mmCIF file of C-alpha atoms in Angstrom:
data_model
loop_
_atom_site.group_PDB
_atom_site.id
_atom_site.type_symbol
_atom_site.label_atom_id
_atom_site.label_comp_id
_atom_site.label_asym_id
_atom_site.label_seq_id
_atom_site.Cartn_x
_atom_site.Cartn_y
_atom_site.Cartn_z
ATOM 1 C CA UNK A 43 118.997 52.280 239.742
ATOM 2 C CA UNK A 44 117.666 50.589 236.598
ATOM 3 C CA UNK A 45 120.456 49.452 234.281
ATOM 4 C CA UNK A 46 120.382 50.982 230.752
ATOM 5 C CA UNK A 47 119.737 47.686 228.989
ATOM 6 C CA UNK A 48 116.774 47.029 231.277
ATOM 7 C CA UNK A 49 115.367 50.447 230.398
ATOM 8 C CA UNK A 50 115.806 49.654 226.699
ATOM 9 C CA UNK A 51 114.054 46.308 227.176
ATOM 10 C CA UNK A 52 111.147 47.962 228.969
ATOM 11 C CA UNK A 53 110.837 50.617 226.225
ATOM 12 C CA UNK A 54 110.920 47.983 223.474
ATOM 13 C CA UNK A 55 108.285 45.906 225.218
ATOM 14 C CA UNK A 56 105.984 48.877 225.775
ATOM 15 C CA UNK A 57 106.325 49.981 222.153
ATOM 16 C CA UNK A 58 105.663 46.481 220.897
ATOM 17 C CA UNK A 59 102.557 46.013 223.038
ATOM 18 C CA UNK A 60 101.211 49.390 221.941
ATOM 19 C CA UNK A 61 101.575 48.310 218.304
ATOM 20 C CA UNK A 62 100.074 44.884 218.967
ATOM 21 C CA UNK A 63 96.969 46.347 220.552
ATOM 22 C CA UNK A 64 96.225 48.681 217.650
ATOM 23 C CA UNK A 65 93.662 47.233 215.228
ATOM 24 C CA UNK A 66 94.871 45.785 211.961
ATOM 25 C CA UNK A 67 93.213 46.365 208.601
ATOM 26 C CA UNK A 68 90.374 43.987 209.528
ATOM 27 C CA UNK A 69 89.502 45.598 212.849
ATOM 28 C CA UNK A 70 91.192 42.875 214.901
ATOM 29 C CA UNK A 71 93.829 43.447 217.530
ATOM 30 C CA UNK A 72 97.227 42.218 216.377
ATOM 31 C CA UNK A 73 97.768 40.702 219.812
ATOM 32 C CA UNK A 74 94.887 38.248 219.362
ATOM 33 C CA UNK A 75 96.431 34.815 219.001
ATOM 34 C CA UNK A 76 99.956 36.274 219.076
ATOM 35 C CA UNK A 77 102.074 33.844 221.053
ATOM 36 C CA UNK A 78 104.939 35.897 222.407
ATOM 37 C CA UNK A 79 107.970 34.142 223.796
ATOM 38 C CA UNK A 80 108.792 35.721 227.143
ATOM 39 C CA UNK A 81 111.584 35.325 229.618
ATOM 40 C CA UNK A 82 111.677 36.263 233.293
ATOM 41 C CA UNK A 83 114.433 38.012 235.162
ATOM 42 C CA UNK A 84 114.696 39.803 238.507
ATOM 43 C CA UNK A 85 115.215 43.527 238.906
ATOM 44 C CA UNK A 86 115.997 43.905 242.616
ATOM 45 C CA UNK A 87 113.065 42.198 244.305
ATOM 46 C CA UNK A 88 110.701 42.729 241.363
ATOM 47 C CA UNK A 89 110.138 40.075 238.722
ATOM 48 C CA UNK A 90 109.700 41.459 235.195
ATOM 49 C CA UNK A 91 108.682 39.863 231.922
ATOM 50 C CA UNK A 92 110.753 41.014 228.995
ATOM 51 C CA UNK A 93 110.988 40.084 225.367
ATOM 52 C CA UNK A 94 114.096 38.155 224.255
ATOM 53 C CA UNK A 95 115.193 41.296 222.368
ATOM 54 C CA UNK A 96 116.743 42.294 225.671
ATOM 55 C CA UNK A 97 119.399 39.687 224.886
ATOM 56 C CA UNK A 98 120.527 41.966 222.055
ATOM 57 C CA UNK A 99 121.795 41.288 218.571
ATOM 58 C CA UNK A 100 124.999 39.803 220.016
ATOM 59 C CA UNK A 101 122.999 36.814 221.268
ATOM 60 C CA UNK A 102 121.677 36.284 217.745
ATOM 61 C CA UNK A 103 125.211 36.393 216.363
ATOM 62 C CA UNK A 104 126.331 33.749 218.836
ATOM 63 C CA UNK A 105 123.557 31.434 217.642
ATOM 64 C CA UNK A 106 124.717 31.518 214.008
ATOM 65 C CA UNK A 107 126.937 28.523 213.289
ATOM 66 C CA UNK A 108 130.261 29.233 211.573
ATOM 67 C CA UNK A 109 131.643 26.527 209.267
ATOM 68 C CA UNK A 110 135.175 26.891 207.970
ATOM 69 C CA UNK A 111 136.159 26.173 204.358
ATOM 70 C CA UNK A 112 132.610 25.633 203.078
ATOM 71 C CA UNK A 113 131.459 25.585 200.327
ATOM 72 C CA UNK A 114 135.069 26.166 199.314
ATOM 73 C CA UNK A 115 138.436 26.735 200.952
ATOM 74 C CA UNK A 116 138.892 30.134 202.542
ATOM 75 C CA UNK A 117 135.164 30.763 203.086
ATOM 76 C CA UNK A 118 133.685 31.042 206.575
ATOM 77 C CA UNK A 119 130.079 29.934 206.022
ATOM 78 C CA UNK A 120 127.450 31.422 208.323
ATOM 79 C CA UNK A 121 124.670 28.905 208.924
ATOM 80 C CA UNK A 122 121.398 30.409 210.199
ATOM 81 C CA UNK A 123 119.592 27.095 210.663
ATOM 82 C CA UNK A 124 120.296 27.007 214.448
ATOM 83 C CA UNK A 125 118.424 30.324 214.677
ATOM 84 C CA UNK A 126 115.492 28.966 212.674
ATOM 85 C CA UNK A 127 115.378 25.746 214.721
ATOM 86 C CA UNK A 128 114.978 27.654 217.995
ATOM 87 C CA UNK A 129 111.523 29.059 218.756
ATOM 88 C CA UNK A 130 113.111 31.698 220.975
ATOM 89 C CA UNK A 131 115.803 32.864 218.568
ATOM 90 C CA UNK A 132 113.593 32.710 215.474
ATOM 91 C CA UNK A 133 111.127 34.939 217.342
ATOM 92 C CA UNK A 134 113.994 37.247 218.302
ATOM 93 C CA UNK A 135 115.132 37.512 214.672
ATOM 94 C CA UNK A 136 111.696 38.302 213.295
ATOM 95 C CA UNK A 137 110.809 40.729 216.082
ATOM 96 C CA UNK A 138 114.026 42.707 215.671
ATOM 97 C CA UNK A 139 112.979 43.346 212.084
ATOM 98 C CA UNK A 140 109.350 43.997 213.055
ATOM 99 C CA UNK A 141 110.462 46.730 215.478
ATOM 100 C CA UNK A 142 112.328 48.461 212.662
ATOM 101 C CA UNK A 143 109.509 48.425 210.118
ATOM 102 C CA UNK A 144 106.251 48.406 212.071
ATOM 103 C CA UNK A 145 106.053 52.214 212.016
ATOM 104 C CA UNK A 146 106.891 52.559 208.333
ATOM 105 C CA UNK A 147 104.546 52.391 205.381
ATOM 106 C CA UNK A 148 105.327 49.042 203.776
ATOM 107 C CA UNK A 149 102.903 47.717 201.159
ATOM 108 C CA UNK A 150 104.535 44.353 200.524
ATOM 109 C CA UNK A 151 107.585 42.304 201.521
ATOM 110 C CA UNK A 152 109.579 40.587 198.784
ATOM 111 C CA UNK A 153 111.854 37.655 199.681
ATOM 112 C CA UNK A 154 114.757 36.268 197.677
ATOM 113 C CA UNK A 155 115.103 32.565 196.938
ATOM 114 C CA UNK A 156 115.396 30.754 199.222
ATOM 115 C CA UNK A 157 116.177 31.775 202.816
ATOM 116 C CA UNK A 158 114.654 35.169 202.139
ATOM 117 C CA UNK A 159 111.332 33.335 201.870
ATOM 118 C CA UNK A 160 111.556 32.127 205.471
ATOM 119 C CA UNK A 161 112.423 35.486 206.990
ATOM 120 C CA UNK A 162 110.390 37.616 204.597
ATOM 121 C CA UNK A 163 107.146 35.648 204.917
ATOM 122 C CA UNK A 164 107.300 35.695 208.729
ATOM 123 C CA UNK A 165 108.018 39.432 208.692
ATOM 124 C CA UNK A 166 105.190 40.149 206.215
ATOM 125 C CA UNK A 167 102.762 38.249 208.435
ATOM 126 C CA UNK A 168 103.637 40.340 211.475
ATOM 127 C CA UNK A 169 103.483 43.590 209.480
ATOM 128 C CA UNK A 170 100.069 42.561 208.120
ATOM 129 C CA UNK A 171 101.140 42.932 204.480
ATOM 130 C CA UNK A 172 101.480 40.540 201.570
ATOM 131 C CA UNK A 173 104.546 38.536 200.591
ATOM 132 C CA UNK A 174 106.109 38.186 197.125
ATOM 133 C CA UNK A 175 108.660 35.467 196.270
ATOM 134 C CA UNK A 176 111.508 36.246 193.880
ATOM 135 C CA UNK A 177 112.509 32.838 192.581
ATOM 136 C CA UNK A 178 115.187 31.178 190.521
ATOM 137 C CA UNK A 179 114.430 30.885 186.822
ATOM 138 C CA UNK A 180 111.745 28.374 185.858
ATOM 139 C CA UNK A 181 110.153 28.024 189.313
ATOM 140 C CA UNK A 182 107.173 30.383 188.973
ATOM 141 C CA UNK A 183 104.071 29.150 187.091
ATOM 142 C CA UNK A 184 102.507 32.410 185.848
ATOM 143 C CA UNK A 185 103.758 35.174 183.523
ATOM 144 C CA UNK A 186 107.101 36.481 184.758
ATOM 145 C CA UNK A 187 109.817 39.006 184.116
ATOM 146 C CA UNK A 188 113.441 38.069 184.709
ATOM 147 C CA UNK A 189 116.754 39.612 185.662
ATOM 148 C CA UNK A 190 120.181 38.019 185.267
ATOM 149 C CA UNK A 191 123.246 38.743 187.349
ATOM 150 C CA UNK A 192 126.901 37.730 187.201
ATOM 151 C CA UNK A 193 128.421 34.884 189.174
ATOM 152 C CA UNK A 194 132.104 34.135 189.564
ATOM 153 C CA UNK A 195 131.746 31.812 186.573
ATOM 154 C CA UNK A 196 128.732 32.462 184.335
ATOM 155 C CA UNK A 197 125.452 34.010 185.428
ATOM 156 C CA UNK A 198 122.178 33.269 187.216
ATOM 157 C CA UNK A 199 118.635 34.507 186.703
ATOM 158 C CA UNK A 200 115.782 35.296 189.066
ATOM 159 C CA UNK A 201 112.136 35.943 188.219
ATOM 160 C CA UNK A 202 109.015 37.555 189.628
ATOM 161 C CA UNK A 203 105.364 37.323 188.605
ATOM 162 C CA UNK A 204 104.245 40.274 186.491
ATOM 163 C CA UNK A 205 101.330 40.986 188.827
ATOM 164 C CA UNK A 206 103.321 40.659 192.068
ATOM 165 C CA UNK A 207 104.024 44.355 192.660
ATOM 166 C CA UNK A 208 101.666 47.206 191.837
ATOM 167 C CA UNK A 209 103.061 50.483 190.423
ATOM 168 C CA UNK A 210 103.984 52.815 193.270
ATOM 169 C CA UNK A 211 104.023 50.042 195.877
ATOM 170 C CA UNK A 212 106.531 50.475 198.702
ATOM 171 C CA UNK A 213 108.482 47.225 198.886
ATOM 172 C CA UNK A 214 110.774 45.837 201.577
ATOM 173 C CA UNK A 215 113.281 43.413 200.028
ATOM 174 C CA UNK A 216 114.578 40.650 202.328
ATOM 175 C CA UNK A 217 117.329 38.032 202.193
ATOM 176 C CA UNK A 218 119.422 36.224 204.788
ATOM 177 C CA UNK A 219 122.792 37.794 203.982
ATOM 178 C CA UNK A 220 124.585 40.189 201.643
ATOM 179 C CA UNK A 221 127.860 39.018 200.097
ATOM 180 C CA UNK A 222 128.552 40.105 196.500
ATOM 181 C CA UNK A 223 125.110 41.681 196.259
ATOM 182 C CA UNK A 224 124.183 40.164 192.898
ATOM 183 C CA UNK A 225 120.938 38.493 193.948
ATOM 184 C CA UNK A 226 119.769 41.484 195.974
ATOM 185 C CA UNK A 227 120.457 43.909 193.118
ATOM 186 C CA UNK A 228 118.646 41.644 190.668
ATOM 187 C CA UNK A 229 115.647 41.702 193.011
ATOM 188 C CA UNK A 230 115.804 45.492 193.130
ATOM 189 C CA UNK A 231 115.743 45.686 189.332
ATOM 190 C CA UNK A 232 112.744 43.344 189.101
ATOM 191 C CA UNK A 233 110.754 45.430 191.565
ATOM 192 C CA UNK A 234 111.657 48.640 189.742
ATOM 193 C CA UNK A 235 110.658 47.152 186.385
ATOM 194 C CA UNK A 236 107.174 46.598 187.816
ATOM 195 C CA UNK A 237 107.016 50.192 189.041
ATOM 196 C CA UNK A 238 107.612 49.466 192.707
ATOM 197 C CA UNK A 239 109.816 51.420 195.097
ATOM 198 C CA UNK A 240 112.339 49.523 197.183
ATOM 199 C CA UNK A 241 112.035 51.267 200.538
ATOM 200 C CA UNK A 242 114.920 49.297 201.992
ATOM 201 C CA UNK A 243 116.816 46.054 201.598
ATOM 202 C CA UNK A 244 117.163 44.031 204.793
ATOM 203 C CA UNK A 245 119.208 41.002 205.812
ATOM 204 C CA UNK A 246 120.579 39.324 208.896
ATOM 205 C CA UNK A 247 124.213 39.717 207.928
ATOM 206 C CA UNK A 248 126.435 41.842 205.680
ATOM 207 C CA UNK A 249 129.925 40.637 204.789
ATOM 208 C CA UNK A 250 131.933 43.840 205.095
ATOM 209 C CA UNK A 251 134.989 42.440 203.303
ATOM 210 C CA UNK A 252 132.937 42.035 200.114
ATOM 211 C CA UNK A 253 131.485 44.719 197.855
ATOM 212 C CA UNK A 254 127.822 43.730 197.928
ATOM 213 C CA UNK A 255 126.650 46.208 200.550
ATOM 214 C CA UNK A 256 128.410 49.112 198.857
ATOM 215 C CA UNK A 257 126.953 48.203 195.451
ATOM 216 C CA UNK A 258 123.408 48.091 196.834
ATOM 217 C CA UNK A 259 123.761 51.504 198.484
ATOM 218 C CA UNK A 260 125.342 52.978 195.344
ATOM 219 C CA UNK A 261 122.234 51.894 193.451
ATOM 220 C CA UNK A 262 120.099 54.125 195.646
ATOM 221 C CA UNK A 263 118.766 51.432 197.972
ATOM 222 C CA UNK A 264 119.175 51.809 201.753
ATOM 223 C CA UNK A 265 120.542 48.608 203.289
ATOM 224 C CA UNK A 266 119.860 47.457 206.842
ATOM 225 C CA UNK A 267 121.513 44.407 208.391
ATOM 226 C CA UNK A 268 121.374 43.236 211.979
ATOM 227 C CA UNK A 269 124.981 42.037 211.892
ATOM 228 C CA UNK A 270 128.179 42.872 210.040
ATOM 229 C CA UNK A 271 131.069 40.458 209.723
ATOM 230 C CA UNK A 272 133.811 39.239 207.391
ATOM 231 C CA UNK A 273 132.952 36.321 205.144
ATOM 232 C CA UNK A 274 136.508 35.142 204.517
ATOM 233 C CA UNK A 275 138.723 33.309 206.964
#
Protein backbone atom coordinates (compact mmCIF):
# COMPACT_ATOMS: atom_id res chain seq x y z
CA UNK A 1 0.00 0.00 0.00
CA UNK A 2 1.34 3.46 -0.89
CA UNK A 3 1.64 5.71 2.16
CA UNK A 4 -0.41 8.96 2.01
CA UNK A 5 2.61 11.25 1.99
CA UNK A 6 4.08 9.31 -0.93
CA UNK A 7 0.81 9.76 -2.83
CA UNK A 8 0.92 13.49 -2.09
CA UNK A 9 4.52 13.66 -3.30
CA UNK A 10 3.64 11.86 -6.52
CA UNK A 11 0.66 14.18 -7.12
CA UNK A 12 2.76 17.29 -6.48
CA UNK A 13 5.47 16.08 -8.82
CA UNK A 14 3.02 15.25 -11.60
CA UNK A 15 1.30 18.62 -11.26
CA UNK A 16 4.60 20.44 -11.29
CA UNK A 17 5.88 18.63 -14.38
CA UNK A 18 2.61 19.30 -16.20
CA UNK A 19 3.02 23.02 -15.49
CA UNK A 20 6.69 23.00 -16.45
CA UNK A 21 6.00 21.45 -19.82
CA UNK A 22 3.36 24.00 -20.79
CA UNK A 23 4.77 26.80 -22.96
CA UNK A 24 5.46 30.15 -21.38
CA UNK A 25 4.60 33.50 -22.94
CA UNK A 26 7.50 33.16 -25.40
CA UNK A 27 6.61 29.70 -26.68
CA UNK A 28 9.34 27.97 -24.68
CA UNK A 29 8.81 25.10 -22.30
CA UNK A 30 9.30 26.17 -18.70
CA UNK A 31 11.26 22.98 -18.08
CA UNK A 32 14.02 24.01 -20.51
CA UNK A 33 17.07 24.78 -18.41
CA UNK A 34 15.12 24.22 -15.18
CA UNK A 35 17.49 22.49 -12.79
CA UNK A 36 15.28 20.63 -10.37
CA UNK A 37 16.76 19.31 -7.16
CA UNK A 38 15.64 15.71 -6.77
CA UNK A 39 16.00 13.12 -4.07
CA UNK A 40 15.67 9.35 -4.31
CA UNK A 41 13.86 7.04 -1.97
CA UNK A 42 12.61 3.45 -2.16
CA UNK A 43 8.97 2.45 -2.27
CA UNK A 44 9.09 -1.33 -1.74
CA UNK A 45 11.47 -2.51 -4.44
CA UNK A 46 10.83 0.48 -6.71
CA UNK A 47 13.08 3.53 -6.71
CA UNK A 48 11.22 6.83 -7.19
CA UNK A 49 12.40 10.37 -7.78
CA UNK A 50 10.48 12.93 -5.78
CA UNK A 51 10.76 16.63 -5.22
CA UNK A 52 11.99 17.79 -1.79
CA UNK A 53 8.45 19.09 -1.13
CA UNK A 54 7.78 15.56 0.08
CA UNK A 55 9.79 16.54 3.15
CA UNK A 56 6.94 18.90 4.03
CA UNK A 57 6.84 22.34 5.56
CA UNK A 58 8.04 20.91 8.89
CA UNK A 59 11.46 20.28 7.34
CA UNK A 60 11.60 23.93 6.30
CA UNK A 61 10.73 25.02 9.83
CA UNK A 62 13.54 22.90 11.24
CA UNK A 63 16.03 24.64 8.94
CA UNK A 64 15.18 28.12 10.24
CA UNK A 65 17.64 29.12 12.95
CA UNK A 66 16.16 30.46 16.20
CA UNK A 67 18.22 33.05 18.11
CA UNK A 68 17.11 34.01 21.59
CA UNK A 69 17.08 37.61 22.86
CA UNK A 70 17.93 39.21 19.51
CA UNK A 71 17.71 42.01 18.51
CA UNK A 72 16.43 42.66 22.03
CA UNK A 73 15.63 40.71 25.17
CA UNK A 74 12.50 38.59 25.00
CA UNK A 75 12.55 38.23 21.20
CA UNK A 76 13.07 34.86 19.52
CA UNK A 77 14.60 35.84 16.17
CA UNK A 78 13.93 33.54 13.23
CA UNK A 79 16.90 33.53 10.87
CA UNK A 80 16.14 32.29 7.34
CA UNK A 81 19.72 32.47 6.07
CA UNK A 82 20.32 28.70 6.59
CA UNK A 83 17.40 28.11 4.20
CA UNK A 84 18.85 30.51 1.63
CA UNK A 85 22.34 28.99 1.94
CA UNK A 86 21.07 25.50 1.08
CA UNK A 87 20.35 24.79 -2.59
CA UNK A 88 17.90 22.08 -1.56
CA UNK A 89 15.96 24.08 1.02
CA UNK A 90 15.94 27.31 -0.98
CA UNK A 91 14.45 25.31 -3.87
CA UNK A 92 11.92 23.80 -1.46
CA UNK A 93 10.90 27.25 -0.20
CA UNK A 94 10.42 28.74 -3.65
CA UNK A 95 8.65 25.69 -5.05
CA UNK A 96 6.16 25.55 -2.18
CA UNK A 97 5.11 29.07 -3.14
CA UNK A 98 5.19 28.28 -6.87
CA UNK A 99 2.75 25.39 -6.34
CA UNK A 100 0.32 27.76 -4.64
CA UNK A 101 0.37 30.48 -7.29
CA UNK A 102 1.20 28.80 -10.59
CA UNK A 103 -2.49 28.29 -11.40
CA UNK A 104 -3.56 31.80 -10.45
CA UNK A 105 -3.52 34.91 -12.59
CA UNK A 106 -0.63 36.95 -11.20
CA UNK A 107 0.60 39.91 -13.25
CA UNK A 108 3.53 40.93 -11.07
CA UNK A 109 5.23 40.04 -7.78
CA UNK A 110 6.15 42.85 -5.40
CA UNK A 111 8.81 42.25 -2.73
CA UNK A 112 9.39 44.22 0.45
CA UNK A 113 12.83 45.49 1.43
CA UNK A 114 14.92 43.50 1.90
CA UNK A 115 14.40 39.74 2.33
CA UNK A 116 11.21 40.00 0.31
CA UNK A 117 13.46 40.79 -2.65
CA UNK A 118 15.19 37.41 -2.41
CA UNK A 119 12.03 35.33 -2.17
CA UNK A 120 9.87 37.52 -4.40
CA UNK A 121 12.33 37.74 -7.30
CA UNK A 122 12.89 33.97 -7.34
CA UNK A 123 9.13 33.38 -7.23
CA UNK A 124 8.46 35.92 -10.02
CA UNK A 125 11.04 34.20 -12.21
CA UNK A 126 9.36 30.82 -11.84
CA UNK A 127 5.89 32.30 -12.42
CA UNK A 128 7.19 34.05 -15.55
CA UNK A 129 6.07 37.50 -14.37
CA UNK A 130 7.88 40.71 -13.51
CA UNK A 131 9.21 41.75 -10.12
CA UNK A 132 8.75 45.11 -8.35
CA UNK A 133 10.87 46.18 -5.36
CA UNK A 134 9.29 48.20 -2.56
CA UNK A 135 12.25 49.93 -0.96
CA UNK A 136 13.12 52.02 2.05
CA UNK A 137 12.92 55.77 1.53
CA UNK A 138 15.62 57.30 -0.66
CA UNK A 139 16.77 54.07 -2.34
CA UNK A 140 14.86 54.26 -5.65
CA UNK A 141 16.23 56.53 -8.41
CA UNK A 142 13.09 57.37 -10.42
CA UNK A 143 9.82 59.15 -9.52
CA UNK A 144 8.24 57.48 -6.50
CA UNK A 145 5.26 57.53 -4.20
CA UNK A 146 5.72 56.82 -0.50
CA UNK A 147 3.87 55.40 2.47
CA UNK A 148 4.84 55.78 6.12
CA UNK A 149 4.01 53.39 8.92
CA UNK A 150 4.42 53.42 12.70
CA UNK A 151 7.28 51.80 14.56
CA UNK A 152 7.52 51.26 18.29
CA UNK A 153 9.35 54.59 18.46
CA UNK A 154 8.81 56.92 15.49
CA UNK A 155 7.97 55.85 11.96
CA UNK A 156 9.49 54.44 8.76
CA UNK A 157 8.73 55.02 5.09
CA UNK A 158 8.78 52.78 2.04
CA UNK A 159 8.57 53.78 -1.62
CA UNK A 160 7.70 52.38 -5.02
CA UNK A 161 8.31 53.69 -8.53
CA UNK A 162 5.26 55.40 -10.01
CA UNK A 163 5.39 53.21 -13.11
CA UNK A 164 5.93 49.92 -11.25
CA UNK A 165 2.32 48.72 -11.19
CA UNK A 166 -0.23 49.26 -13.93
CA UNK A 167 -3.87 50.05 -13.02
CA UNK A 168 -5.82 46.82 -12.62
CA UNK A 169 -2.70 44.67 -12.26
CA UNK A 170 -3.04 41.64 -10.00
CA UNK A 171 -0.14 41.81 -7.56
CA UNK A 172 1.31 39.20 -5.21
CA UNK A 173 3.04 40.92 -2.27
CA UNK A 174 5.91 38.98 -0.66
CA UNK A 175 8.02 39.31 2.49
CA UNK A 176 9.89 36.88 4.71
CA UNK A 177 7.71 37.18 7.82
CA UNK A 178 4.73 38.99 9.32
CA UNK A 179 5.12 40.45 12.81
CA UNK A 180 3.37 43.77 13.49
CA UNK A 181 2.31 44.02 9.85
CA UNK A 182 3.39 47.64 9.35
CA UNK A 183 5.68 47.10 6.37
CA UNK A 184 3.27 44.73 4.63
CA UNK A 185 0.34 47.12 5.06
CA UNK A 186 2.42 50.01 3.76
CA UNK A 187 3.20 47.92 0.68
CA UNK A 188 -0.50 47.21 0.22
CA UNK A 189 -1.30 50.93 0.31
CA UNK A 190 1.40 51.73 -2.26
CA UNK A 191 0.07 49.13 -4.67
CA UNK A 192 -3.49 50.37 -4.21
CA UNK A 193 -2.44 53.98 -4.80
CA UNK A 194 -1.13 52.91 -8.21
CA UNK A 195 -4.41 51.17 -9.01
CA UNK A 196 -3.20 47.62 -8.48
CA UNK A 197 -5.05 44.80 -6.74
CA UNK A 198 -3.24 42.85 -4.05
CA UNK A 199 -4.35 39.30 -4.79
CA UNK A 200 -2.63 37.96 -1.70
CA UNK A 201 0.18 38.70 0.71
CA UNK A 202 2.62 35.84 1.23
CA UNK A 203 5.43 35.15 3.68
CA UNK A 204 7.36 32.27 5.15
CA UNK A 205 6.27 32.89 8.72
CA UNK A 206 3.49 34.62 10.67
CA UNK A 207 3.99 35.42 14.35
CA UNK A 208 0.61 34.48 15.80
CA UNK A 209 1.22 36.24 19.13
CA UNK A 210 1.41 39.59 17.32
CA UNK A 211 -1.35 41.51 15.57
CA UNK A 212 0.18 41.86 12.11
CA UNK A 213 -1.63 38.99 10.43
CA UNK A 214 -5.01 40.08 11.78
CA UNK A 215 -4.46 43.68 10.66
CA UNK A 216 -3.58 42.60 7.11
CA UNK A 217 -6.69 40.42 6.83
CA UNK A 218 -8.88 43.17 8.30
CA UNK A 219 -7.66 45.44 5.50
CA UNK A 220 -9.16 43.09 2.93
CA UNK A 221 -5.95 41.31 1.94
CA UNK A 222 -5.76 37.49 2.10
CA UNK A 223 -2.60 36.37 3.89
CA UNK A 224 -0.79 33.10 3.23
CA UNK A 225 2.18 31.92 5.28
CA UNK A 226 3.93 28.57 5.15
CA UNK A 227 4.54 28.57 8.91
CA UNK A 228 2.93 30.03 12.02
CA UNK A 229 4.80 30.50 15.27
CA UNK A 230 5.19 32.79 18.28
CA UNK A 231 7.80 35.51 18.02
CA UNK A 232 8.31 36.05 21.74
CA UNK A 233 10.16 33.75 24.10
